[in-house]
Each structure stands twice: as C-alpha cells, then as structure tokens.
Short mmCIF file of the C-alpha atoms (twelve columns), coordinates in Angstrom:
data_MODEL
# 
_entry.id   MODEL 
# 
loop_
_atom_site.group_PDB 
_atom_site.id 
_atom_site.type_symbol 
_atom_site.label_atom_id 
_atom_site.label_alt_id 
_atom_site.label_comp_id 
_atom_site.label_asym_id 
_atom_site.label_seq_id 
_atom_site.Cartn_x 
_atom_site.Cartn_y 
_atom_site.Cartn_z 
_atom_site.pdbx_PDB_model_num 
ATOM 1   C CA . UNK A 1   0.013   0.008   -0.001  1 
ATOM 2   C CA . UNK A 2   1.299   3.511   -0.835  1 
ATOM 3   C CA . UNK A 3   1.875   4.967   2.547   1 
ATOM 4   C CA . UNK A 4   1.801   8.494   1.048   1 
ATOM 5   C CA . UNK A 5   -1.972  8.284   0.650   1 
ATOM 6   C CA . UNK A 6   -2.311  7.776   4.331   1 
ATOM 7   C CA . UNK A 7   0.102   10.518  4.930   1 
ATOM 8   C CA . UNK A 8   -1.617  12.935  2.494   1 
ATOM 9   C CA . UNK A 9   -5.030  12.133  4.151   1 
ATOM 10  C CA . UNK A 10  -3.706  12.632  7.824   1 
ATOM 11  C CA . UNK A 11  -2.188  16.017  6.810   1 
ATOM 12  C CA . UNK A 12  -5.667  17.472  5.450   1 
ATOM 13  C CA . UNK A 13  -6.756  20.245  7.990   1 
ATOM 14  C CA . UNK A 14  -10.022 18.400  8.932   1 
ATOM 15  C CA . UNK A 15  -8.201  15.375  9.878   1 
ATOM 16  C CA . UNK A 16  -5.545  17.201  11.805  1 
ATOM 17  C CA . UNK A 17  -8.321  18.970  13.716  1 
ATOM 18  C CA . UNK A 18  -9.816  15.696  14.568  1 
ATOM 19  C CA . UNK A 19  -6.518  14.612  16.126  1 
ATOM 20  C CA . UNK A 20  -6.574  18.106  18.016  1 
ATOM 21  C CA . UNK A 21  -9.813  17.302  19.572  1 
ATOM 22  C CA . UNK A 22  -8.663  13.969  20.620  1 
ATOM 23  C CA . UNK A 23  -5.513  15.433  21.998  1 
ATOM 24  C CA . UNK A 24  -7.462  17.925  24.013  1 
ATOM 25  C CA . UNK A 25  -9.286  15.250  25.896  1 
ATOM 26  C CA . UNK A 26  -6.063  13.222  26.411  1 
ATOM 27  C CA . UNK A 27  -4.244  16.090  28.038  1 
ATOM 28  C CA . UNK A 28  -7.423  17.283  29.912  1 
ATOM 29  C CA . UNK A 29  -7.781  20.655  28.326  1 
ATOM 30  C CA . UNK A 30  -11.061 22.445  29.032  1 
ATOM 31  C CA . UNK A 31  -11.766 22.886  25.145  1 
ATOM 32  C CA . UNK A 32  -15.267 22.180  24.664  1 
ATOM 33  C CA . UNK A 33  -17.732 22.985  21.815  1 
ATOM 34  C CA . UNK A 34  -21.219 24.134  23.159  1 
ATOM 35  C CA . UNK A 35  -23.933 21.513  22.795  1 
ATOM 36  C CA . UNK A 36  -26.014 23.252  20.187  1 
ATOM 37  C CA . UNK A 37  -23.160 24.081  17.832  1 
ATOM 38  C CA . UNK A 38  -22.387 20.425  16.699  1 
ATOM 39  C CA . UNK A 39  -25.904 19.756  15.943  1 
ATOM 40  C CA . UNK A 40  -26.043 22.877  13.654  1 
ATOM 41  C CA . UNK A 41  -22.827 21.920  11.948  1 
ATOM 42  C CA . UNK A 42  -24.116 18.469  11.227  1 
ATOM 43  C CA . UNK A 43  -27.280 19.899  9.837   1 
ATOM 44  C CA . UNK A 44  -25.355 22.355  7.625   1 
ATOM 45  C CA . UNK A 45  -23.198 19.403  6.222   1 
ATOM 46  C CA . UNK A 46  -26.186 17.349  5.391   1 
ATOM 47  C CA . UNK A 47  -27.863 20.252  3.696   1 
ATOM 48  C CA . UNK A 48  -24.752 21.179  1.600   1 
ATOM 49  C CA . UNK A 49  -23.865 17.605  0.403   1 
ATOM 50  C CA . UNK A 50  -27.554 16.731  -0.177  1 
ATOM 51  C CA . UNK A 51  -28.177 19.948  -2.237  1 
ATOM 52  C CA . UNK A 52  -25.020 19.538  -4.318  1 
ATOM 53  C CA . UNK A 53  -26.020 15.890  -4.897  1 
ATOM 54  C CA . UNK A 54  -29.371 16.906  -6.141  1 
ATOM 55  C CA . UNK A 55  -27.978 19.371  -8.563  1 
ATOM 56  C CA . UNK A 56  -25.427 16.888  -9.779  1 
ATOM 57  C CA . UNK A 57  -28.119 14.142  -10.190 1 
ATOM 58  C CA . UNK A 58  -30.056 16.312  -12.521 1 
ATOM 59  C CA . UNK A 59  -27.093 16.892  -14.587 1 
ATOM 60  C CA . UNK A 60  -26.320 13.113  -14.820 1 
ATOM 61  C CA . UNK A 61  -29.973 12.065  -15.325 1 
ATOM 62  C CA . UNK A 62  -31.434 8.880   -14.192 1 
ATOM 63  C CA . UNK A 63  -29.424 6.443   -16.010 1 
ATOM 64  C CA . UNK A 64  -29.106 2.599   -15.867 1 
ATOM 65  C CA . UNK A 65  -25.749 3.104   -13.852 1 
ATOM 66  C CA . UNK A 66  -27.515 5.346   -11.370 1 
ATOM 67  C CA . UNK A 67  -30.319 2.792   -10.763 1 
ATOM 68  C CA . UNK A 68  -28.051 -0.112  -10.426 1 
ATOM 69  C CA . UNK A 69  -25.995 1.760   -7.933  1 
ATOM 70  C CA . UNK A 70  -28.946 2.849   -5.778  1 
ATOM 71  C CA . UNK A 71  -30.203 -0.795  -5.844  1 
ATOM 72  C CA . UNK A 72  -26.751 -2.008  -4.792  1 
ATOM 73  C CA . UNK A 73  -26.869 0.410   -2.017  1 
ATOM 74  C CA . UNK A 74  -30.227 -0.816  -0.543  1 
ATOM 75  C CA . UNK A 75  -29.087 -4.506  -0.967  1 
ATOM 76  C CA . UNK A 76  -25.879 -3.630  1.173   1 
ATOM 77  C CA . UNK A 77  -27.974 -1.708  3.707   1 
ATOM 78  C CA . UNK A 78  -30.124 -4.962  4.226   1 
ATOM 79  C CA . UNK A 79  -27.261 -7.572  3.767   1 
ATOM 80  C CA . UNK A 80  -24.740 -6.210  6.296   1 
ATOM 81  C CA . UNK A 81  -26.934 -6.254  9.345   1 
ATOM 82  C CA . UNK A 82  -28.208 -9.723  8.661   1 
ATOM 83  C CA . UNK A 83  -24.804 -11.499 8.310   1 
ATOM 84  C CA . UNK A 84  -23.253 -9.378  11.104  1 
ATOM 85  C CA . UNK A 85  -25.953 -10.159 13.394  1 
ATOM 86  C CA . UNK A 86  -25.090 -13.858 13.356  1 
ATOM 87  C CA . UNK A 87  -21.473 -13.135 14.000  1 
ATOM 88  C CA . UNK A 88  -22.205 -10.941 16.846  1 
ATOM 89  C CA . UNK A 89  -24.630 -13.561 18.311  1 
ATOM 90  C CA . UNK A 90  -21.617 -15.744 19.010  1 
ATOM 91  C CA . UNK A 91  -20.716 -13.538 21.876  1 
ATOM 92  C CA . UNK A 92  -23.644 -11.259 22.584  1 
ATOM 93  C CA . UNK A 93  -27.331 -11.411 23.251  1 
ATOM 94  C CA . UNK A 94  -29.995 -10.843 20.662  1 
ATOM 95  C CA . UNK A 95  -30.644 -7.227  21.594  1 
ATOM 96  C CA . UNK A 96  -27.170 -6.075  21.614  1 
ATOM 97  C CA . UNK A 97  -26.411 -8.183  18.366  1 
ATOM 98  C CA . UNK A 98  -29.241 -6.538  16.585  1 
ATOM 99  C CA . UNK A 99  -28.428 -2.977  17.603  1 
ATOM 100 C CA . UNK A 100 -24.770 -3.123  16.598  1 
ATOM 101 C CA . UNK A 101 -25.650 -4.968  13.283  1 
ATOM 102 C CA . UNK A 102 -28.040 -2.244  12.482  1 
ATOM 103 C CA . UNK A 103 -25.400 0.280   13.318  1 
ATOM 104 C CA . UNK A 104 -23.046 -1.347  10.956  1 
ATOM 105 C CA . UNK A 105 -25.689 -1.671  8.092   1 
ATOM 106 C CA . UNK A 106 -26.421 1.953   8.162   1 
ATOM 107 C CA . UNK A 107 -23.788 4.684   7.163   1 
ATOM 108 C CA . UNK A 108 -21.883 7.699   8.548   1 
ATOM 109 C CA . UNK A 109 -22.550 10.709  6.546   1 
ATOM 110 C CA . UNK A 110 -19.529 12.509  7.961   1 
ATOM 111 C CA . UNK A 111 -17.273 9.658   6.777   1 
ATOM 112 C CA . UNK A 112 -18.807 9.965   3.391   1 
ATOM 113 C CA . UNK A 113 -18.096 13.835  3.423   1 
ATOM 114 C CA . UNK A 114 -14.580 13.163  4.438   1 
ATOM 115 C CA . UNK A 115 -14.167 10.798  1.738   1 
ATOM 116 C CA . UNK A 116 -15.463 13.292  -0.790  1 
ATOM 117 C CA . UNK A 117 -12.964 15.844  0.442   1 
ATOM 118 C CA . UNK A 118 -10.231 13.265  0.124   1 
ATOM 119 C CA . UNK A 119 -11.097 12.643  -3.594  1 
ATOM 120 C CA . UNK A 120 -11.332 16.343  -4.283  1 
ATOM 121 C CA . UNK A 121 -7.809  16.921  -2.868  1 
ATOM 122 C CA . UNK A 122 -6.612  14.108  -5.144  1 
ATOM 123 C CA . UNK A 123 -8.502  15.645  -8.036  1 
ATOM 124 C CA . UNK A 124 -10.545 12.383  -8.616  1 
ATOM 125 C CA . UNK A 125 -14.013 12.797  -10.024 1 
ATOM 126 C CA . UNK A 126 -17.279 11.379  -8.589  1 
ATOM 127 C CA . UNK A 127 -20.790 11.697  -9.372  1 
ATOM 128 C CA . UNK A 128 -23.233 13.686  -7.237  1 
ATOM 129 C CA . UNK A 129 -25.904 10.753  -7.306  1 
ATOM 130 C CA . UNK A 130 -23.768 8.888   -4.678  1 
ATOM 131 C CA . UNK A 131 -25.657 11.184  -2.368  1 
ATOM 132 C CA . UNK A 132 -28.828 9.574   -3.204  1 
ATOM 133 C CA . UNK A 133 -27.171 6.139   -2.396  1 
ATOM 134 C CA . UNK A 134 -26.169 7.714   1.074   1 
ATOM 135 C CA . UNK A 135 -29.795 8.662   1.763   1 
ATOM 136 C CA . UNK A 136 -31.119 5.316   0.833   1 
ATOM 137 C CA . UNK A 137 -28.683 3.330   3.095   1 
ATOM 138 C CA . UNK A 138 -29.604 5.233   6.204   1 
ATOM 139 C CA . UNK A 139 -32.953 3.676   7.143   1 
ATOM 140 C CA . UNK A 140 -33.153 -0.125  5.847   1 
ATOM 141 C CA . UNK A 141 -30.636 -1.317  8.481   1 
ATOM 142 C CA . UNK A 142 -33.002 0.102   11.235  1 
ATOM 143 C CA . UNK A 143 -35.948 -1.959  9.851   1 
ATOM 144 C CA . UNK A 144 -33.806 -4.978  9.395   1 
ATOM 145 C CA . UNK A 145 -32.406 -4.883  12.967  1 
ATOM 146 C CA . UNK A 146 -35.819 -4.532  14.500  1 
ATOM 147 C CA . UNK A 147 -37.092 -7.511  12.454  1 
ATOM 148 C CA . UNK A 148 -34.040 -9.494  13.787  1 
ATOM 149 C CA . UNK A 149 -35.009 -8.643  17.432  1 
ATOM 150 C CA . UNK A 150 -38.634 -9.754  16.844  1 
ATOM 151 C CA . UNK A 151 -37.560 -12.863 15.074  1 
ATOM 152 C CA . UNK A 152 -35.235 -14.041 17.604  1 
ATOM 153 C CA . UNK A 153 -36.631 -13.134 20.857  1 
ATOM 154 C CA . UNK A 154 -40.051 -14.332 22.512  1 
ATOM 155 C CA . UNK A 155 -40.481 -11.527 25.111  1 
ATOM 156 C CA . UNK A 156 -44.231 -10.838 24.995  1 
ATOM 157 C CA . UNK A 157 -43.899 -7.841  27.359  1 
ATOM 158 C CA . UNK A 158 -41.826 -5.893  24.827  1 
ATOM 159 C CA . UNK A 159 -43.808 -2.948  23.354  1 
ATOM 160 C CA . UNK A 160 -43.503 -2.624  19.724  1 
ATOM 161 C CA . UNK A 161 -44.914 -0.215  17.368  1 
ATOM 162 C CA . UNK A 162 -44.144 -0.349  13.544  1 
ATOM 163 C CA . UNK A 163 -45.530 3.203   13.195  1 
ATOM 164 C CA . UNK A 164 -42.711 4.308   15.638  1 
ATOM 165 C CA . UNK A 165 -40.007 2.258   13.721  1 
ATOM 166 C CA . UNK A 166 -41.102 3.691   10.475  1 
ATOM 167 C CA . UNK A 167 -41.174 7.319   11.724  1 
ATOM 168 C CA . UNK A 168 -37.759 6.886   13.389  1 
ATOM 169 C CA . UNK A 169 -36.224 5.172   10.346  1 
ATOM 170 C CA . UNK A 170 -37.428 7.708   7.505   1 
ATOM 171 C CA . UNK A 171 -38.360 10.914  9.345   1 
ATOM 172 C CA . UNK A 172 -35.357 11.437  11.762  1 
ATOM 173 C CA . UNK A 173 -33.807 14.763  11.225  1 
ATOM 174 C CA . UNK A 174 -30.769 13.442  9.432   1 
ATOM 175 C CA . UNK A 175 -32.444 11.526  6.899   1 
ATOM 176 C CA . UNK A 176 -35.437 14.174  6.255   1 
ATOM 177 C CA . UNK A 177 -32.895 16.973  5.664   1 
ATOM 178 C CA . UNK A 178 -30.594 14.962  3.544   1 
ATOM 179 C CA . UNK A 179 -33.391 13.730  1.345   1 
ATOM 180 C CA . UNK A 180 -35.162 17.031  1.402   1 
ATOM 181 C CA . UNK A 181 -31.963 18.897  0.266   1 
ATOM 182 C CA . UNK A 182 -31.432 16.358  -2.513  1 
ATOM 183 C CA . UNK A 183 -34.846 16.968  -3.886  1 
ATOM 184 C CA . UNK A 184 -34.671 20.774  -3.788  1 
ATOM 185 C CA . UNK A 185 -31.161 20.626  -5.475  1 
ATOM 186 C CA . UNK A 186 -32.743 18.294  -8.036  1 
ATOM 187 C CA . UNK A 187 -35.837 20.526  -8.733  1 
ATOM 188 C CA . UNK A 188 -33.824 23.900  -8.662  1 
ATOM 189 C CA . UNK A 189 -30.780 22.663  -10.637 1 
ATOM 190 C CA . UNK A 190 -27.944 24.927  -11.916 1 
ATOM 191 C CA . UNK A 191 -29.840 28.105  -11.023 1 
ATOM 192 C CA . UNK A 192 -30.334 26.909  -7.365  1 
ATOM 193 C CA . UNK A 193 -26.723 26.007  -7.276  1 
ATOM 194 C CA . UNK A 194 -25.674 29.691  -8.486  1 
ATOM 195 C CA . UNK A 195 -27.704 31.214  -5.826  1 
ATOM 196 C CA . UNK A 196 -26.520 29.002  -2.845  1 
ATOM 197 C CA . UNK A 197 -23.077 28.107  -3.955  1 
ATOM 198 C CA . UNK A 198 -21.312 30.691  -1.751  1 
ATOM 199 C CA . UNK A 199 -23.020 29.089  1.304   1 
ATOM 200 C CA . UNK A 200 -23.153 25.530  0.251   1 
ATOM 201 C CA . UNK A 201 -19.725 25.259  -1.297  1 
ATOM 202 C CA . UNK A 202 -17.673 28.247  0.055   1 
ATOM 203 C CA . UNK A 203 -18.122 27.419  3.719   1 
ATOM 204 C CA . UNK A 204 -18.190 23.732  3.349   1 
ATOM 205 C CA . UNK A 205 -14.508 22.654  4.121   1 
ATOM 206 C CA . UNK A 206 -14.378 25.107  7.157   1 
ATOM 207 C CA . UNK A 207 -17.491 23.735  8.544   1 
ATOM 208 C CA . UNK A 208 -16.253 20.145  8.090   1 
ATOM 209 C CA . UNK A 209 -13.032 21.147  9.857   1 
ATOM 210 C CA . UNK A 210 -14.649 22.521  12.759  1 
ATOM 211 C CA . UNK A 211 -17.129 19.651  13.015  1 
ATOM 212 C CA . UNK A 212 -14.284 17.074  13.060  1 
ATOM 213 C CA . UNK A 213 -12.869 18.939  15.796  1 
ATOM 214 C CA . UNK A 214 -15.920 18.266  17.909  1 
ATOM 215 C CA . UNK A 215 -15.835 14.611  16.563  1 
ATOM 216 C CA . UNK A 216 -12.338 14.177  17.897  1 
ATOM 217 C CA . UNK A 217 -13.458 15.362  21.462  1 
ATOM 218 C CA . UNK A 218 -16.441 13.132  21.365  1 
ATOM 219 C CA . UNK A 219 -14.649 10.035  20.141  1 
ATOM 220 C CA . UNK A 220 -11.674 10.428  22.764  1 
ATOM 221 C CA . UNK A 221 -14.364 10.595  25.471  1 
ATOM 222 C CA . UNK A 222 -15.935 7.440   24.199  1 
ATOM 223 C CA . UNK A 223 -12.631 5.424   24.280  1 
ATOM 224 C CA . UNK A 224 -13.044 4.481   28.027  1 
ATOM 225 C CA . UNK A 225 -16.298 2.744   27.053  1 
ATOM 226 C CA . UNK A 226 -14.123 0.215   24.867  1 
ATOM 227 C CA . UNK A 227 -13.076 -1.340  28.149  1 
ATOM 228 C CA . UNK A 228 -16.664 -2.641  28.422  1 
ATOM 229 C CA . UNK A 229 -16.571 -4.108  24.783  1 
ATOM 230 C CA . UNK A 230 -13.576 -6.497  25.019  1 
ATOM 231 C CA . UNK A 231 -11.259 -7.540  22.257  1 
ATOM 232 C CA . UNK A 232 -14.035 -9.226  20.200  1 
ATOM 233 C CA . UNK A 233 -15.901 -6.022  19.561  1 
ATOM 234 C CA . UNK A 234 -12.897 -3.780  19.078  1 
ATOM 235 C CA . UNK A 235 -11.716 -6.399  16.380  1 
ATOM 236 C CA . UNK A 236 -15.241 -6.584  14.893  1 
ATOM 237 C CA . UNK A 237 -15.276 -2.643  14.592  1 
ATOM 238 C CA . UNK A 238 -12.077 -2.792  12.493  1 
ATOM 239 C CA . UNK A 239 -12.321 -6.151  10.399  1 
ATOM 240 C CA . UNK A 240 -16.032 -5.796  9.495   1 
ATOM 241 C CA . UNK A 241 -15.715 -2.349  7.791   1 
ATOM 242 C CA . UNK A 242 -12.716 -3.664  5.914   1 
ATOM 243 C CA . UNK A 243 -14.813 -6.935  4.813   1 
ATOM 244 C CA . UNK A 244 -17.910 -4.599  4.002   1 
ATOM 245 C CA . UNK A 245 -15.633 -2.268  1.789   1 
ATOM 246 C CA . UNK A 246 -14.206 -5.150  -0.002  1 
ATOM 247 C CA . UNK A 247 -17.686 -6.571  -0.749  1 
ATOM 248 C CA . UNK A 248 -18.694 -3.024  -1.917  1 
ATOM 249 C CA . UNK A 249 -15.651 -2.835  -4.326  1 
ATOM 250 C CA . UNK A 250 -16.678 -6.098  -5.926  1 
ATOM 251 C CA . UNK A 251 -19.996 -4.919  -6.538  1 
ATOM 252 C CA . UNK A 252 -18.723 -1.574  -7.820  1 
ATOM 253 C CA . UNK A 253 -16.459 -3.422  -10.314 1 
ATOM 254 C CA . UNK A 254 -19.387 -5.563  -11.445 1 
ATOM 255 C CA . UNK A 255 -21.568 -2.637  -11.915 1 
ATOM 256 C CA . UNK A 256 -18.721 -0.691  -13.746 1 
ATOM 257 C CA . UNK A 257 -18.510 2.265   -11.364 1 
ATOM 258 C CA . UNK A 258 -15.703 4.711   -11.933 1 
ATOM 259 C CA . UNK A 259 -12.983 5.104   -9.330  1 
ATOM 260 C CA . UNK A 260 -14.383 7.974   -7.523  1 
ATOM 261 C CA . UNK A 261 -17.837 6.522   -7.067  1 
ATOM 262 C CA . UNK A 262 -16.248 3.169   -6.054  1 
ATOM 263 C CA . UNK A 263 -14.461 4.696   -3.347  1 
ATOM 264 C CA . UNK A 264 -17.530 6.473   -1.880  1 
ATOM 265 C CA . UNK A 265 -19.728 3.222   -2.302  1 
ATOM 266 C CA . UNK A 266 -16.984 1.417   -0.365  1 
ATOM 267 C CA . UNK A 267 -16.865 4.021   2.285   1 
ATOM 268 C CA . UNK A 268 -20.793 3.795   2.563   1 
ATOM 269 C CA . UNK A 269 -20.559 0.016   3.005   1 
ATOM 270 C CA . UNK A 270 -17.783 0.283   5.576   1 
ATOM 271 C CA . UNK A 271 -18.991 3.008   7.664   1 
ATOM 272 C CA . UNK A 272 -21.356 2.765   10.761  1 
ATOM 273 C CA . UNK A 273 -24.076 5.191   11.944  1 
ATOM 274 C CA . UNK A 274 -23.324 6.792   15.336  1 
ATOM 275 C CA . UNK A 275 -26.305 9.283   15.097  1 
ATOM 276 C CA . UNK A 276 -29.527 8.017   13.392  1 
ATOM 277 C CA . UNK A 277 -29.360 4.315   14.323  1 
ATOM 278 C CA . UNK A 278 -28.372 4.779   18.024  1 
ATOM 279 C CA . UNK A 279 -31.352 7.231   18.449  1 
ATOM 280 C CA . UNK A 280 -33.775 4.624   16.772  1 
ATOM 281 C CA . UNK A 281 -32.254 1.801   18.923  1 
ATOM 282 C CA . UNK A 282 -32.762 3.771   22.084  1 
ATOM 283 C CA . UNK A 283 -36.276 4.230   21.363  1 
ATOM 284 C CA . UNK A 284 -37.242 0.683   19.933  1 
ATOM 285 C CA . UNK A 285 -34.695 -1.614  21.619  1 
ATOM 286 C CA . UNK A 286 -34.063 -0.202  25.037  1 
ATOM 287 C CA . UNK A 287 -32.859 -3.529  26.158  1 
ATOM 288 C CA . UNK A 288 -29.516 -3.039  24.144  1 
ATOM 289 C CA . UNK A 289 -26.608 -1.388  25.856  1 
ATOM 290 C CA . UNK A 290 -25.810 2.005   24.140  1 
ATOM 291 C CA . UNK A 291 -22.076 1.826   25.167  1 
ATOM 292 C CA . UNK A 292 -21.538 -1.089  22.914  1 
ATOM 293 C CA . UNK A 293 -22.975 0.160   19.632  1 
ATOM 294 C CA . UNK A 294 -22.089 3.681   20.142  1 
ATOM 295 C CA . UNK A 295 -18.531 3.375   21.311  1 
ATOM 296 C CA . UNK A 296 -17.658 0.665   18.595  1 
ATOM 297 C CA . UNK A 297 -19.004 2.961   15.831  1 
ATOM 298 C CA . UNK A 298 -17.696 6.252   17.066  1 
ATOM 299 C CA . UNK A 299 -14.533 5.479   18.937  1 
ATOM 300 C CA . UNK A 300 -13.106 2.695   16.623  1 
ATOM 301 C CA . UNK A 301 -14.858 2.525   13.134  1 
ATOM 302 C CA . UNK A 302 -15.067 6.168   12.591  1 
ATOM 303 C CA . UNK A 303 -11.408 7.100   13.388  1 
ATOM 304 C CA . UNK A 304 -10.284 3.998   11.539  1 
ATOM 305 C CA . UNK A 305 -12.205 4.762   8.389   1 
ATOM 306 C CA . UNK A 306 -11.172 8.596   8.067   1 
ATOM 307 C CA . UNK A 307 -7.558  7.859   8.869   1 
ATOM 308 C CA . UNK A 308 -6.550  4.525   7.439   1 
ATOM 309 C CA . UNK A 309 -9.662  3.199   5.756   1 
ATOM 310 C CA . UNK A 310 -10.391 5.615   2.947   1 
ATOM 311 C CA . UNK A 311 -6.640  5.602   1.748   1 
ATOM 312 C CA . UNK A 312 -6.768  1.750   2.144   1 
ATOM 313 C CA . UNK A 313 -9.997  1.371   0.111   1 
ATOM 314 C CA . UNK A 314 -8.564  3.664   -2.559  1 
ATOM 315 C CA . UNK A 315 -5.401  1.449   -2.754  1 
ATOM 316 C CA . UNK A 316 -7.670  -1.502  -3.203  1 
ATOM 317 C CA . UNK A 317 -9.520  0.299   -6.126  1 
ATOM 318 C CA . UNK A 318 -6.180  1.065   -7.783  1 
ATOM 319 C CA . UNK A 319 -5.111  -2.580  -7.574  1 
ATOM 320 C CA . UNK A 320 -8.654  -3.927  -8.443  1 
ATOM 321 C CA . UNK A 321 -9.181  -1.708  -11.274 1 
ATOM 322 C CA . UNK A 322 -5.830  -2.098  -12.795 1 
# 
C-alpha cells in the first residue's frame, strides 16, 4: 500500500483538527464545543452535501448506472446487518447483536463527506448521485435490525410499534434533511446552485473542519467505553468495515462504477452510524446497551475509516481496477 496516501489524508486540515480534538481530551484541556453547535454543523453538512448531490443528479440524469448503484446500496444496507448479526450472536445477546448489526448496516454521513473531500484533494472525479445512495442506506438497516429482534426474541412484554419504527427510520432529522435537500437541489438545478454556492460550497470545508474537531473530542471521550466491549468487539469494529468495503468494491467493479464513485460506495458500505441508528435503537430496543453500539462505531470505526480506511480502500481500487 502507498503510505503517501495515508500521510496525505492525515495531513488534511479536517483530519488534523480531529486529532487536535482527541488530544485536548487526552491532555485534559477544557476545550469544549457548546452543545447546540455540533448539531447545527451536522445539519449544515447534510444540507450542503444533499443539495449539491441533487444538482449533480439532474445533470447526470437517471441512467441505468444510477439505478444499479442505488439498488446495490439498498442491497448492502439490508445484507450487512443480517450477516453481522449472526457473527455478533456468537458473543452477545439478541438485543445487543441486533443493535450493533443495524449500526454497521447503516452509514456515517461525515465519513462519506470526508471521503468526498479526500477525492477532491486528489483531483479524482465522482458523481453527485452517490448522495442518493447515502440517503437510501440510512434507514433499511434500522428496519432489518428490528425485524431480527422480533424474530429471535419471544419477550411478549416488549412493546413494539411499527409506526414508531417507520417514523424513526425515515423521518429522523438527518434522513429528512438529506433527502429534502437532495430533492430541492434536483428541482432547482443549476440556477439553485448559483444562488446557494457561496453558502453550500464556500463554507463547506471550514464547517467540516470545525465539526471534525468536535468529533475528535467526542471520540476520545468514548474510548473509555471500549473497556466494556472487550477484544471481540474492537476487532469486529475494524475487520467488518474492511470486509464490507471489499464486498462493496466487488459490486462496484461488477456494475462498472468509476474509481471515485467506487471509493464512496466502499466507504458507505464500511461506515457505521453513530447518530440516526443509535437514536432509533434507544427508542425501539431499550434492552440493548448503548455503550456497545455507540462506542464501537464512534471510537473505533469512525477514526479508523477517516484515517486509514479511506486511503486503504482507494489502494484496493487502484489494484482491482488495474
């Protein structure tokens, strides 16, 4: 593997600020981002990537390649939680296994955005319709995870409401804003982009950098929770993303995706949700332990992907496509 890819990725300002946030926790600095600010930053990033994706989608049109990519995204979002559930069941109970499996079947929008920035730095083109794949992969894993809970438990006292499940899966703030921004970008096209470009593009990297500073703070604070997970879950949180990325690359090669789109698809397959799915699991599977599915996704998989995973998956693409 070309070590320069990892070095160039680490030396990007957003990644360095992620390390700065982690360092602040380790040296016990009083650096802290006020609670409402990270939420605002995450909403901005979802808006910006969704809106730009909608504009790019109308440029490319709904082609066979687009349809195949979106179908592959939905397939992976359903397949990953199923097979990871049975791996996790070797060591965990049904509730924790289903919650973690759903977390890894869903996606991390910030990892996707970081990969997009990485591609832009390298001058590698990618298509805006990949944002539609991002939007479609958020919710299916939640549904599959809850189906697994109901199939493998016989607790008649559990209260279960499909209406709450559907609401949480498709109407939570991140999914709603991402899909809504995508549709608005698609409807307004180039004219809308000209109007919003200074806000949606000009501020993007600065906001991403500041958001990753906060993510570094949060990830470092979650590291102590890893003591509760043991070696099994720490290994799972590193090896499963690599496996999922490999499966994603095989699918991407079969469909005929270009390199930039293939990397983004691999990143979507490899990432794990630490916002939407944990919120849904807390509501619908309260028996699951949040410290397990949040700390593995946020303190292990997220840093691994943005530091090592993204360059590693690009290296795989360079070998595979050659």
